[in-house]
Amino acid sequence: LAFCRGRVVRVPKGPLIRVVGTEVVIPCSVSDYDGPSEQNFDWEFSRETDFVRIVSTWDSTFTSEEYQKRVGHGDIKLRRSSNDAVELVIRNIQPTDQGRYKCSTPSTDATVQGNYDAEVQVKVISDGLSVSGSKARSSMSLRLSEGDSFKLRCSAITTSPEHTHLHVTWQIKSGSTWRDILSLTHEGKFQPGSGYEERYRNGDIRLDTGANDTYRLSVSQASSVDGGAYRCLVSEWVRGADSSWQKIQEKSVEIASVAIQRTDVVISTSNVSVTERDSLDLTCNITTDRSGIFQAEVMWYFSVSPDDTLSDAQLLLSMDHDSVVSDSTLISLSHVDRNSYRLLVRDVDVEDSGYYFCQAAVWVPLHNGSWHKVVERTSAPVSVVVTALEPDYEVFLNASKTPKFSDDPTELNCRITNAQDTEANIRFTVSWYYRQHLPSDDVVAEELLATMDADWTLLLGDRSRERTQNGEIIFSKKAVDTFSLRIQWTSESDRGDYFCVISAWSRHRNNSWVKRKDVTSPSVSIFWATQDYTLTVEAVKLKPFFVAGHTFEMTCKVSSKNIKTPRYSVLITAEKPLTDQSNPNGTTRIISLNQDSVVRLEDWTDQTRVDGVVLEKVQENEFRYRMYQTQISDAGLYRCVVTAWSPGGGGMWREAVNGLSNPIQIDFQTSGPVFNVSVHSDNPTIYQGELADLLCIVTMEGMALEPDDMSFDVSWFAVRSFALDREPVLLASLDRRGIVTQSRRNGSSDLSLERISPLEFRLRVHGCEDHDFGNHYCVVTPWVRSATGVWQREPDIKAKPIFLSVKMDVLNAFKYPLLIGIGLATVIGLLSCLIGYCSSRWCCKKEVQETRRERRRLMSMEMD
């Protein structure tokens, strides 16, 4: 296959049909050329055979003498559209210009290939298009009302010898420009202009053809935008040789000038101000020059904002075109005259303040007796302000009861005085406030105590909610004009300024309540002078010297100041030596007596001496403590902790101040033995599952005792850490009577505690586990029998801890799993061999049958 490439010059396919007197534009382009991008063109014309040079883009002397005048006047010219295309423009073409036009391009190619010129035939026909307006007059003026209908006509005919089509367009002049309304194209299609599509679909704009080549524009529901000059624009089209449509000429004629009288809707007044309970009177006027029969439909709307749309506004009342008014009790709508409609709102309220506007629609009768809405307008909103009738009154606050001391009652009365202009639908409520009293000028925000809403529902503030629910604060209404606040037991935190706010509420037509006015009373100060509470406690030891086994007795005398009718609660405490292990903190709470004289044992744990301590009230301010059969372990400092109470609200007692007495010491001078305790283990490092032996050994120094004259309470503890930084855990205990008590354990190991000698106690841990490790120690409480036969408890003695380490026995841990694994592997192997032997012996046996062969001897040749 060979591929050829060369210059191509193109002109439109002819013939080109043009109307005499119009402008002709013939394009010419070149492609697939070499050389510079901008190409030159020569145009020539021929009526018969010879071509006459017309114009050139590169040679000014190219034009022949016949065309020099027309080219010089610009009637014939070349217009370059690109580097490779030009247009030949001939204005006011004449019949003599009919013929063949040739476009040539000088060669800039390296080799000559392709075509360098092209011709097109131009045919000039006579002007046969005629466009005219109404037969009565060339241009008319119409004055219409908004919503009317009108029709305009124009006539268009052509006598062209060619087969041409007409394109008719109705236009309106807006300002200095013409806009398309509706067109009937040369292809027979209707085409609405921009902005007229909706009206065309609704049938308000139509274009109809009639007899005598007339084209009628019908406009219904005329609006203000339809006012202006109308013309009929007709263009003539012909189909070219390439089947494309070409416009050959265009003519227009002005038909009419239409003026539309706008229908306006206005409210007779602008901004209105009325007083509450008066009447509101508004009039809606419809401005129109319509003289025929019509009816108006009127609707009144209300809105709280001037920018609200009809969908957001509230419809008050309406009257249709049959003069039927919607029902309303307080609002009426009446027809004053032909174009005026009155809205009357009786007994207006504050909630009627807002913006009012009316919407009016004009209806006209049709030939079939039905009514047709031609126009609808909405007025500008009118502002209406309703001035409220505020009641006039004053508020006075006084204190009928003021406290002199703490817990005294306080009562405040808030009274309404000089009330004027108060109607039956006015209701008063109260709000109570508290402001802390400061001696300086600092501003303190008030706190809401309680408030009432319109239906007298009490709403409590955070400051008074709990006390009001407990009955300590009471809010009440004593009379129609008096509200009361009572604090049953006033505390120091209640000192400050109090004031009340009386609110006036007005009832609306819908039975809702709206606050109209607030009046604040002068403040009342609640204050009383106070002094600091003082409390003095003195402890006295009644017996200066005693020995173990005797009774210890001391009294506590209390004196107080600035406390109203006080009562006292007493607590006896003992500060033991730090060597006492029963209480590591050093202070023990023994017995207490509250302000109601109820005695309670606190931390007294000696079950053998439950009744050994007594606390009683001797006088109102004197208390006595006794401890029977004292023991050496009771040595320490004893004090009285006294709390003064004053009467509080609701029969309750309020703590006022605390006091601590001087210490009273109990000290015993003894010459008995001194006990020491130690812990020993032959093997502190053991393996899991083994037995751990721990010995608690008691030794004596000084005076020797018989085994029957001493006994011991032994308790074993463990600390599950290396650094003794955790709480000790009680393992087991053995009292002096030989009763063993064990604590609950989570593991599988077990404990046993036994006495193996008078001074040795053994703790055994059976089947030790890893969680049994840690520091282990024992605490021993010696008991010694005195010469009088009384057992005396000695201070607790703590031994130095010993660390018990539990290790894992690797061989024993893996012995049984290994034996079980080897046994299972052996059994599985033997079972596998047995299954294989049985399968090969009975299941997979194959019988082989051999083919029997006949044995024949060779015959001798003689026999053969």
Coordinates of C-alpha atoms in Angstrom, one line a residue, residues 442-710:
D442 CA -16.2 43.5 97.5
V443 CA -19.1 42.6 95.2
V444 CA -20.6 39.2 95.9
A445 CA -23.0 37.5 93.5
E446 CA -26.4 36.7 95.0
E447 CA -27.5 33.1 95.3
L448 CA -31.0 31.9 94.5
L449 CA -32.8 30.2 97.4
A450 CA -36.1 29.6 95.8
T451 CA -38.5 30.9 93.1
M452 CA -42.1 30.5 92.1
D453 CA -43.3 30.2 88.5
A454 CA -46.7 31.4 87.3
D455 CA -48.6 28.4 88.6
W456 CA -47.0 28.8 92.1
T457 CA -44.7 25.8 91.7
L458 CA -41.7 26.2 94.0
L459 CA -38.3 25.7 92.4
L460 CA -35.4 25.4 94.8
G461 CA -31.9 26.7 94.4
D462 CA -28.8 24.7 95.1
R463 CA -28.1 26.4 98.4
S464 CA -31.4 25.6 100.0
R465 CA -32.5 22.4 98.3
E466 CA -31.3 19.8 100.8
R467 CA -32.3 21.9 103.9
T468 CA -35.8 22.6 102.5
Q469 CA -36.4 18.9 101.8
N470 CA -35.3 18.2 105.4
G471 CA -37.8 20.8 106.7
E472 CA -35.0 23.2 108.0
I473 CA -36.2 26.0 105.6
I474 CA -39.9 26.7 105.0
F475 CA -41.2 28.9 102.1
S476 CA -44.9 29.8 102.5
K477 CA -47.6 32.3 101.4
K478 CA -49.3 33.7 104.4
A479 CA -51.7 36.0 102.6
V480 CA -52.5 37.2 99.1
D481 CA -49.9 39.9 99.4
T482 CA -47.4 38.3 101.8
F483 CA -44.8 35.6 101.3
S484 CA -42.7 34.2 104.1
L485 CA -39.2 32.6 104.5
R486 CA -38.4 30.8 107.7
I487 CA -35.2 29.2 108.7
Q488 CA -35.9 26.8 111.6
W489 CA -32.3 26.7 112.9
T490 CA -30.1 29.4 111.7
S491 CA -26.4 28.6 111.4
E492 CA -23.4 30.9 111.0
S493 CA -23.3 30.2 107.3
D494 CA -26.8 31.7 107.0
R495 CA -25.5 35.1 108.1
G496 CA -25.8 37.7 105.3
D497 CA -28.2 39.9 103.3
Y498 CA -31.6 38.6 102.2
F499 CA -33.9 40.2 99.6
C500 CA -37.0 39.1 97.7
V501 CA -38.2 39.8 94.1
I502 CA -42.0 40.0 93.4
S503 CA -42.9 39.2 89.8
A504 CA -46.2 40.2 88.2
W505 CA -47.7 37.7 85.7
S506 CA -50.4 38.4 83.2
R507 CA -52.7 35.8 81.6
H508 CA -53.0 35.8 77.8
R509 CA -56.0 34.8 75.7
N510 CA -54.7 31.3 75.4
N511 CA -54.6 31.0 79.2
S512 CA -50.8 31.1 79.2
W513 CA -48.9 33.3 81.7
V514 CA -46.3 35.9 80.8
K515 CA -44.1 37.8 83.2
R516 CA -44.7 41.6 83.1
K517 CA -42.7 43.1 85.8
D518 CA -40.2 42.4 88.6
V519 CA -39.8 44.6 91.7
T520 CA -36.9 44.0 94.1
S521 CA -37.2 44.7 97.8
P522 CA -34.5 46.3 100.0
S523 CA -32.2 43.8 101.6
V524 CA -32.4 42.7 105.3
S525 CA -29.2 41.8 107.1
I526 CA -29.2 38.7 109.3
F527 CA -26.2 38.9 111.7
W528 CA -25.2 38.3 115.3
A529 CA -21.9 38.6 117.0
T530 CA -20.1 35.4 117.8
Q531 CA -17.0 34.4 119.8
D532 CA -14.8 31.4 119.3
Y533 CA -15.7 28.2 121.2
T534 CA -13.3 27.3 124.0
L535 CA -13.1 23.9 125.7
T536 CA -10.8 22.9 128.6
V537 CA -10.4 19.2 129.7
E538 CA -8.4 18.3 132.9
A539 CA -7.6 14.6 133.8
V540 CA -7.0 13.8 137.4
K541 CA -5.5 10.5 138.8
L542 CA -7.4 9.5 141.9
K543 CA -4.9 7.0 143.3
P544 CA -1.3 8.2 143.1
F545 CA 0.3 4.7 143.5
F546 CA -0.9 1.2 142.8
V547 CA 0.4 -2.1 141.7
A548 CA -0.6 -4.6 139.0
G549 CA -3.9 -6.3 139.7
H550 CA -5.4 -3.2 141.4
T551 CA -8.0 -0.8 140.0
F552 CA -6.9 2.3 138.0
E553 CA -9.2 5.3 138.3
M554 CA -9.1 8.8 136.8
T555 CA -11.7 11.7 136.3
C556 CA -12.1 14.2 133.4
K557 CA -13.4 17.6 134.2
V558 CA -14.7 19.7 131.3
S559 CA -15.3 23.5 131.1
S560 CA -16.5 25.5 128.0
K561 CA -17.3 29.0 126.9
N562 CA -19.5 30.6 124.2
I563 CA -21.4 27.3 123.6
K564 CA -25.1 27.3 124.0
T565 CA -26.4 24.5 126.3
P566 CA -23.5 22.1 125.5
R567 CA -23.4 18.4 125.9
Y568 CA -20.2 16.4 125.9
S569 CA -19.0 13.1 124.5
V570 CA -15.9 11.5 126.0
L571 CA -13.4 9.0 124.5
I572 CA -10.6 7.3 126.6
T573 CA -7.4 6.6 124.7
A574 CA -4.1 4.9 125.7
E575 CA -0.7 5.5 124.2
K576 CA 1.2 2.2 124.6
P577 CA 4.9 1.8 124.3
L578 CA 6.2 1.2 120.7
T579 CA 7.2 -2.3 121.7
D580 CA 3.6 -3.2 122.1
Q581 CA 2.7 -5.2 118.9
S582 CA -1.1 -5.1 119.5
N583 CA -1.3 -1.5 118.2
P584 CA 1.6 -0.4 115.9
N585 CA 0.3 3.1 115.7
G586 CA 0.8 3.6 119.5
T587 CA -2.7 4.9 120.4
T588 CA -5.6 2.7 121.4
R589 CA -9.3 3.8 121.6
I590 CA -10.6 2.0 124.7
I591 CA -14.1 3.2 125.6
S592 CA -16.4 6.1 124.7
L593 CA -19.5 7.8 126.0
N594 CA -21.6 10.0 123.6
Q595 CA -23.6 13.1 124.2
D596 CA -26.7 10.9 124.9
S597 CA -24.7 9.0 127.6
V598 CA -24.5 5.8 125.6
V599 CA -21.3 3.8 126.4
R600 CA -19.4 1.8 123.7
L601 CA -16.3 -0.3 123.8
E602 CA -14.0 0.8 121.0
D603 CA -10.8 -1.2 120.5
W604 CA -10.8 -3.1 123.8
T605 CA -10.1 -6.7 122.6
D606 CA -9.3 -8.5 125.9
Q607 CA -12.2 -11.0 126.0
T608 CA -11.3 -12.0 129.6
R609 CA -11.7 -8.5 130.8
V610 CA -14.8 -7.4 128.9
D611 CA -16.2 -5.8 132.0
G612 CA -12.8 -4.6 133.1
V613 CA -13.3 -1.0 132.0
V614 CA -16.0 1.4 133.0
L615 CA -16.8 5.0 131.9
E616 CA -19.5 6.9 133.6
K617 CA -20.9 10.4 133.9
V618 CA -20.5 11.8 137.4
Q619 CA -21.8 15.3 136.7
E620 CA -22.8 17.4 133.6
N621 CA -19.2 18.3 133.1
E622 CA -17.3 15.5 135.0
F623 CA -16.6 11.9 133.8
R624 CA -14.9 9.0 135.6
Y625 CA -12.9 6.1 134.0
R626 CA -12.1 2.9 135.9
M627 CA -10.0 -0.1 134.8
Y628 CA -10.1 -3.2 137.1
Q629 CA -7.4 -5.8 137.6
T630 CA -4.7 -3.8 135.8
Q631 CA -1.9 -5.7 134.1
I632 CA 1.6 -4.9 133.1
S633 CA 0.5 -4.7 129.4
D634 CA -1.9 -1.8 130.4
A635 CA 1.1 0.5 131.0
G636 CA 1.0 3.7 129.0
L637 CA -0.4 7.3 128.8
Y638 CA -4.2 7.7 129.2
R639 CA -6.1 10.7 128.0
C640 CA -9.7 12.0 127.8
V641 CA -10.8 13.2 124.3
V642 CA -13.9 15.4 124.7
T643 CA -16.2 16.8 122.0
A644 CA -18.7 19.6 122.8
W645 CA -22.1 19.4 121.1
S646 CA -24.7 22.1 120.7
P647 CA -28.4 21.7 119.7
G648 CA -28.9 21.7 116.0
G649 CA -31.9 21.7 113.6
G650 CA -34.6 19.0 113.9
G651 CA -33.5 17.8 117.3
M652 CA -30.1 16.9 116.0
W653 CA -26.8 17.7 117.7
R654 CA -24.1 19.8 116.0
E655 CA -20.4 19.3 116.8
A656 CA -18.9 22.5 118.2
V657 CA -15.3 22.0 119.3
N658 CA -12.9 19.2 120.4
G659 CA -10.6 19.1 123.5
L660 CA -7.8 16.8 124.7
S661 CA -6.9 16.4 128.4
N662 CA -3.5 16.1 129.9
P663 CA -2.0 12.5 130.0
I664 CA -2.2 10.2 133.0
Q665 CA 0.6 7.6 133.1
I666 CA 0.4 4.0 134.3
D667 CA 3.8 2.5 135.0
F668 CA 4.6 -0.7 136.8
Q669 CA 7.9 -1.3 138.6
T670 CA 8.5 -5.0 138.2
S671 CA 11.5 -7.3 139.0
G672 CA 10.2 -10.3 137.0
P673 CA 11.9 -12.1 134.1
V674 CA 12.6 -10.6 130.7
F675 CA 11.5 -12.7 127.7
N676 CA 13.1 -12.9 124.3
V677 CA 11.9 -14.6 121.2
S678 CA 13.8 -15.9 118.1
V679 CA 12.9 -18.0 115.0
H680 CA 15.0 -20.9 113.9
S681 CA 14.9 -23.4 111.0
D682 CA 17.4 -26.2 110.1
N683 CA 16.6 -25.9 106.4
P684 CA 15.2 -22.5 105.3
T685 CA 15.6 -23.5 101.6
I686 CA 13.4 -26.4 100.5
Y687 CA 11.8 -27.8 97.4
Q688 CA 8.2 -27.9 96.4
G689 CA 6.2 -30.5 98.1
E690 CA 8.6 -30.9 101.0
L691 CA 8.0 -30.2 104.7
A692 CA 9.2 -26.9 106.2
D693 CA 9.9 -26.7 110.0
L694 CA 10.0 -23.3 111.8
L695 CA 10.7 -23.0 115.5
C696 CA 9.7 -20.1 117.7
I697 CA 12.0 -20.2 120.8
V698 CA 11.3 -18.2 124.0
T699 CA 14.2 -17.4 126.3
M700 CA 14.2 -15.8 129.8
E701 CA 16.6 -13.6 131.6
G702 CA 16.5 -12.7 135.2
M703 CA 14.3 -14.4 137.8
A704 CA 13.4 -17.9 136.9
L705 CA 9.8 -19.1 136.8
E706 CA 8.1 -22.4 137.1
P707 CA 6.5 -23.7 133.9
D708 CA 3.1 -23.7 135.6
D709 CA 3.5 -20.0 136.4
M710 CA 3.9 -18.8 132.8

